[in-house]
Amino acid sequence: MSEAHESRVIVGSSRRSFLQRANLAAIGALVGSAVPLGRPRLASIAAAAPVGIEGKDGLTVLSERPLNAEAPPHLLDDEVTPTARHFIRNNGIVPADVDPAAWELRIDGLVERPMTLRIDDLRSRFEVVTHRLVIECGGNGRSGFEPPARGNQWTHGAVGCAEWTGVRLADVLEAAGVKPSAIYTAHEGADRHLSGAPGKLSISRGMPIAKAMDPYNLIAFGMNGGPLHPMNGAPLRLVIPGWPGSCSQKWLTRIWLRDVVHDGPKMTGSSYRVPRYPVAPGTSVPEEDLEIIHAMPVKSLITRPRTGERVTGRELDVAGHAWVGDSEVAGVDLSIDFGATWQRAQLSPPHNPHAWQRFAGRIAFPQSGYFEVWARATDVAGASQPFRAAWNPKGYLNNAMHHVSVHVG
Ligand SMILES: Nc1nc2c(c(=O)[nH]1)N[C@H]1C(S)=C(S)[C@@H](COP(=O)(O)O)O[C@H]1N2
Ligand SMILES: [Mo]
């Protein structure tokens, strides 16, 4: 897919706009009341008054209501994704006037000891830990599918690896006492449905108990040493690395344990579900033939150089990150001849399980001219990124190889 891929609205803290001048707590209300805008309209607004989001910098806005924004690859070069560059994926109306001291999380359903916890209770009753964890939207890369799938047309940037601070979900579930009959979690947050209907959830997803007990899942109240950004779920969220970002409920208010596969909004139908068998592009697949996405596939992103760059001399340093659902990346290879030959890049181990891994390589070009640098990650089980990912009706799991183009000489 082309990096030039349209210049949508760029948001930056250096630019002034009504959202930037607005009080943070009021952003949700403002975003919620914004009129739905199509892309042509966004473009014209960009010329007049660029949309800004306080505390975010350089993100490309895909939609304003709900607010969805991603980072271009070259802004994701940091090993720890700065809060300002972590993508935003909202389904509903962001809660306004959030009071962290009064925030309550309810743990109920099939537990021995249902409980309501404030953030202070989480801090005092459980061990507080900090991990670097990848959150990737299940629809990241959707814009690369043909025929196109409906939904946010994410390119490559609906992914980030921030440093999250909180308590282990597993510790809290153990304290509540998971009953043997529980098989699935169900998550609820305080954002309202876009329709504004009271009590209607915009999204409520869950996961099997085995995944819920992953010691790296966090109930997080901190991000990169500070509080959560309001758009990333302040004051409290789940971080469930390795699985579709939708499992990581923001503005978390409730974890409900169930004896059935959770059937909340965005768990059923075509949401976060893919065909059980290979289908031809454009096929309409019956709902009963779709299955819930679990771990995300192996993937990598070239964050240096920025695509389109001019290379002086014949050598180029290439760098980026690689990650994979519940496993580890074993190698990253680079190609400048469209996959005819590959050279191995250096790959760092993850800082902790579920963190992305840095790769770096030096390319020597045989001559001047136009080149594409392609990257391909392979996980420890031997699965590699494909040139093209299997088409599916909602455009999930696009882990096709990323590339940047460069002009040498
Ligand atoms: N309450 C709530 N939680 C949510 C969402 C949402 O709309 N509401 N979006 C989900 C989806 S689809 C993704 S990919 C991640 C994105 O997290 P981020 O916005 O912090 O990047 O949040 C998830 N948690
Ligand atoms: Mo998502």
PDB file of N, CA and C and ligand atoms in Angstrom, residues 86-92 135 137 189 191 202-203 231-232 237 245-246 248-251 272, ligand 1:
ATOM      1  N   HIS A  86       0.637   7.490  20.662  1.00  0.00           N
ATOM      2  CA  HIS A  86      -0.139   6.244  20.743  1.00  0.00           C
ATOM      3  C   HIS A  86      -1.475   6.460  20.040  1.00  0.00           C
ATOM      4  N   PHE A  87      -1.838   5.515  19.182  1.00  0.00           N
ATOM      5  CA  PHE A  87      -3.073   5.666  18.410  1.00  0.00           C
ATOM      6  C   PHE A  87      -4.304   5.760  19.315  1.00  0.00           C
ATOM      7  N   ILE A  88      -5.402   6.195  18.729  1.00  0.00           N
ATOM      8  CA  ILE A  88      -6.679   6.324  19.436  1.00  0.00           C
ATOM      9  C   ILE A  88      -7.727   5.586  18.635  1.00  0.00           C
ATOM     10  N   ARG A  89      -8.403   4.642  19.276  1.00  0.00           N
ATOM     11  CA  ARG A  89      -9.484   3.952  18.599  1.00  0.00           C
ATOM     12  C   ARG A  89     -10.703   4.009  19.521  1.00  0.00           C
ATOM     13  N   ASN A  90     -11.636   4.868  19.175  1.00  0.00           N
ATOM     14  CA  ASN A  90     -12.853   5.023  19.962  1.00  0.00           C
ATOM     15  C   ASN A  90     -14.060   4.527  19.187  1.00  0.00           C
ATOM     16  N   ASN A  91     -14.957   3.865  19.908  1.00  0.00           N
ATOM     17  CA  ASN A  91     -16.214   3.419  19.305  1.00  0.00           C
ATOM     18  C   ASN A  91     -17.386   4.301  19.715  1.00  0.00           C
ATOM     19  N   GLY A  92     -17.264   4.965  20.857  1.00  0.00           N
ATOM     20  CA  GLY A  92     -18.404   5.705  21.386  1.00  0.00           C
ATOM     21  C   GLY A  92     -18.034   7.105  21.806  1.00  0.00           C
ATOM     22  N   ILE A 135      -0.249  -2.872  22.053  1.00  0.00           N
ATOM     23  CA  ILE A 135      -1.681  -2.887  21.747  1.00  0.00           C
ATOM     24  C   ILE A 135      -1.789  -2.634  20.252  1.00  0.00           C
ATOM     25  N   CYS A 137      -4.724  -2.658  17.078  1.00  0.00           N
ATOM     26  CA  CYS A 137      -6.125  -2.824  16.694  1.00  0.00           C
ATOM     27  C   CYS A 137      -6.246  -3.997  15.727  1.00  0.00           C
ATOM     28  N   GLY A 189     -17.055  -0.435  29.933  1.00  0.00           N
ATOM     29  CA  GLY A 189     -16.414   0.861  30.130  1.00  0.00           C
ATOM     30  C   GLY A 189     -17.456   1.957  30.211  1.00  0.00           C
ATOM     31  N   ASP A 191     -17.658   4.769  28.441  1.00  0.00           N
ATOM     32  CA  ASP A 191     -18.018   5.551  27.244  1.00  0.00           C
ATOM     33  C   ASP A 191     -19.435   5.207  26.818  1.00  0.00           C
ATOM     34  N   SER A 202     -21.022   0.911  23.959  1.00  0.00           N
ATOM     35  CA  SER A 202     -20.509   1.027  22.594  1.00  0.00           C
ATOM     36  C   SER A 202     -19.748  -0.234  22.208  1.00  0.00           C
ATOM     37  N   ILE A 203     -19.074  -0.810  23.183  1.00  0.00           N
ATOM     38  CA  ILE A 203     -18.283  -2.020  22.941  1.00  0.00           C
ATOM     39  C   ILE A 203     -18.104  -2.727  24.273  1.00  0.00           C
ATOM     40  N   MET A 231      -7.907  10.028  25.976  1.00  0.00           N
ATOM     41  CA  MET A 231      -8.345   9.257  24.808  1.00  0.00           C
ATOM     42  C   MET A 231      -7.881   7.804  24.860  1.00  0.00           C
ATOM     43  N   ASN A 232      -6.946   7.500  25.756  1.00  0.00           N
ATOM     44  CA  ASN A 232      -6.473   6.124  25.897  1.00  0.00           C
ATOM     45  C   ASN A 232      -7.034   5.477  27.156  1.00  0.00           C
ATOM     46  N   ARG A 237      -7.947   1.361  32.634  1.00  0.00           N
ATOM     47  CA  ARG A 237      -8.244   0.532  31.459  1.00  0.00           C
ATOM     48  C   ARG A 237      -7.607  -0.836  31.611  1.00  0.00           C
ATOM     49  N   GLY A 245      -6.749  -5.188  20.005  1.00  0.00           N
ATOM     50  CA  GLY A 245      -6.814  -4.071  20.943  1.00  0.00           C
ATOM     51  C   GLY A 245      -8.174  -3.914  21.588  1.00  0.00           C
ATOM     52  N   SER A 246      -9.204  -4.399  20.919  1.00  0.00           N
ATOM     53  CA  SER A 246     -10.565  -4.262  21.433  1.00  0.00           C
ATOM     54  C   SER A 246     -10.774  -4.999  22.752  1.00  0.00           C
ATOM     55  N   SER A 248      -8.817  -4.661  25.180  1.00  0.00           N
ATOM     56  CA  SER A 248      -8.242  -3.763  26.193  1.00  0.00           C
ATOM     57  C   SER A 248      -9.213  -2.638  26.512  1.00  0.00           C
ATOM     58  N   GLN A 249     -10.279  -2.981  27.221  1.00  0.00           N
ATOM     59  CA  GLN A 249     -11.356  -2.025  27.508  1.00  0.00           C
ATOM     60  C   GLN A 249     -10.836  -0.762  28.178  1.00  0.00           C
ATOM     61  N   LYS A 250     -11.231   0.377  27.639  1.00  0.00           N
ATOM     62  CA  LYS A 250     -10.855   1.678  28.212  1.00  0.00           C
ATOM     63  C   LYS A 250     -11.971   2.166  29.146  1.00  0.00           C
ATOM     64  N   TRP A 251     -11.629   3.158  29.989  1.00  0.00           N
ATOM     65  CA  TRP A 251     -12.591   3.734  30.939  1.00  0.00           C
ATOM     66  C   TRP A 251     -13.312   2.594  31.677  1.00  0.00           C
ATOM     67  N   TYR A 272     -14.722  -8.442  14.902  1.00  0.00           N
ATOM     68  CA  TYR A 272     -13.532  -9.137  15.397  1.00  0.00           C
ATOM     69  C   TYR A 272     -13.634 -10.642  15.197  1.00  0.00           C
TER      70      TYR A 272
HETATM   71  N1  LIG B   1     -14.461   1.498  26.468  1.00  0.00           N
HETATM   72  C1  LIG B   1     -13.837   1.305  25.295  1.00  0.00           C
HETATM   73  N2  LIG B   1     -12.724   0.546  25.271  1.00  0.00           N
HETATM   74  C2  LIG B   1     -12.083   0.351  24.108  1.00  0.00           C
HETATM   75  C3  LIG B   1     -12.561   0.876  22.893  1.00  0.00           C
HETATM   76  C4  LIG B   1     -13.729   1.677  22.950  1.00  0.00           C
HETATM   77  O1  LIG B   1     -14.200   2.210  21.952  1.00  0.00           O
HETATM   78  N3  LIG B   1     -14.346   1.863  24.168  1.00  0.00           N
HETATM   79  N4  LIG B   1     -11.901   0.593  21.721  1.00  0.00           N
HETATM   80  C5  LIG B   1     -11.116  -0.648  21.725  1.00  0.00           C
HETATM   81  C6  LIG B   1     -10.320  -0.858  20.532  1.00  0.00           C
HETATM   82  S1  LIG B   1     -11.165  -1.402  19.158  1.00  0.00           S
HETATM   83  C7  LIG B   1      -8.964  -0.711  20.536  1.00  0.00           C
HETATM   84  S2  LIG B   1      -8.036  -1.114  19.181  1.00  0.00           S
HETATM   85  C8  LIG B   1      -8.255  -0.191  21.729  1.00  0.00           C
HETATM   86  C9  LIG B   1      -7.416   0.996  21.361  1.00  0.00           C
HETATM   87  O2  LIG B   1      -6.784   1.558  22.470  1.00  0.00           O
HETATM   88  P1  LIG B   1      -6.241   3.046  22.368  1.00  0.00           P
HETATM   89  O3  LIG B   1      -7.335   3.937  21.867  1.00  0.00           O
HETATM   90  O4  LIG B   1      -5.743   3.396  23.706  1.00  0.00           O
HETATM   91  O5  LIG B   1      -5.100   3.026  21.354  1.00  0.00           O
HETATM   92  O6  LIG B   1      -9.142   0.172  22.758  1.00  0.00           O
HETATM   93  C10 LIG B   1     -10.217  -0.719  22.951  1.00  0.00           C
HETATM   94  N5  LIG B   1     -10.943  -0.385  24.142  1.00  0.00           N
END
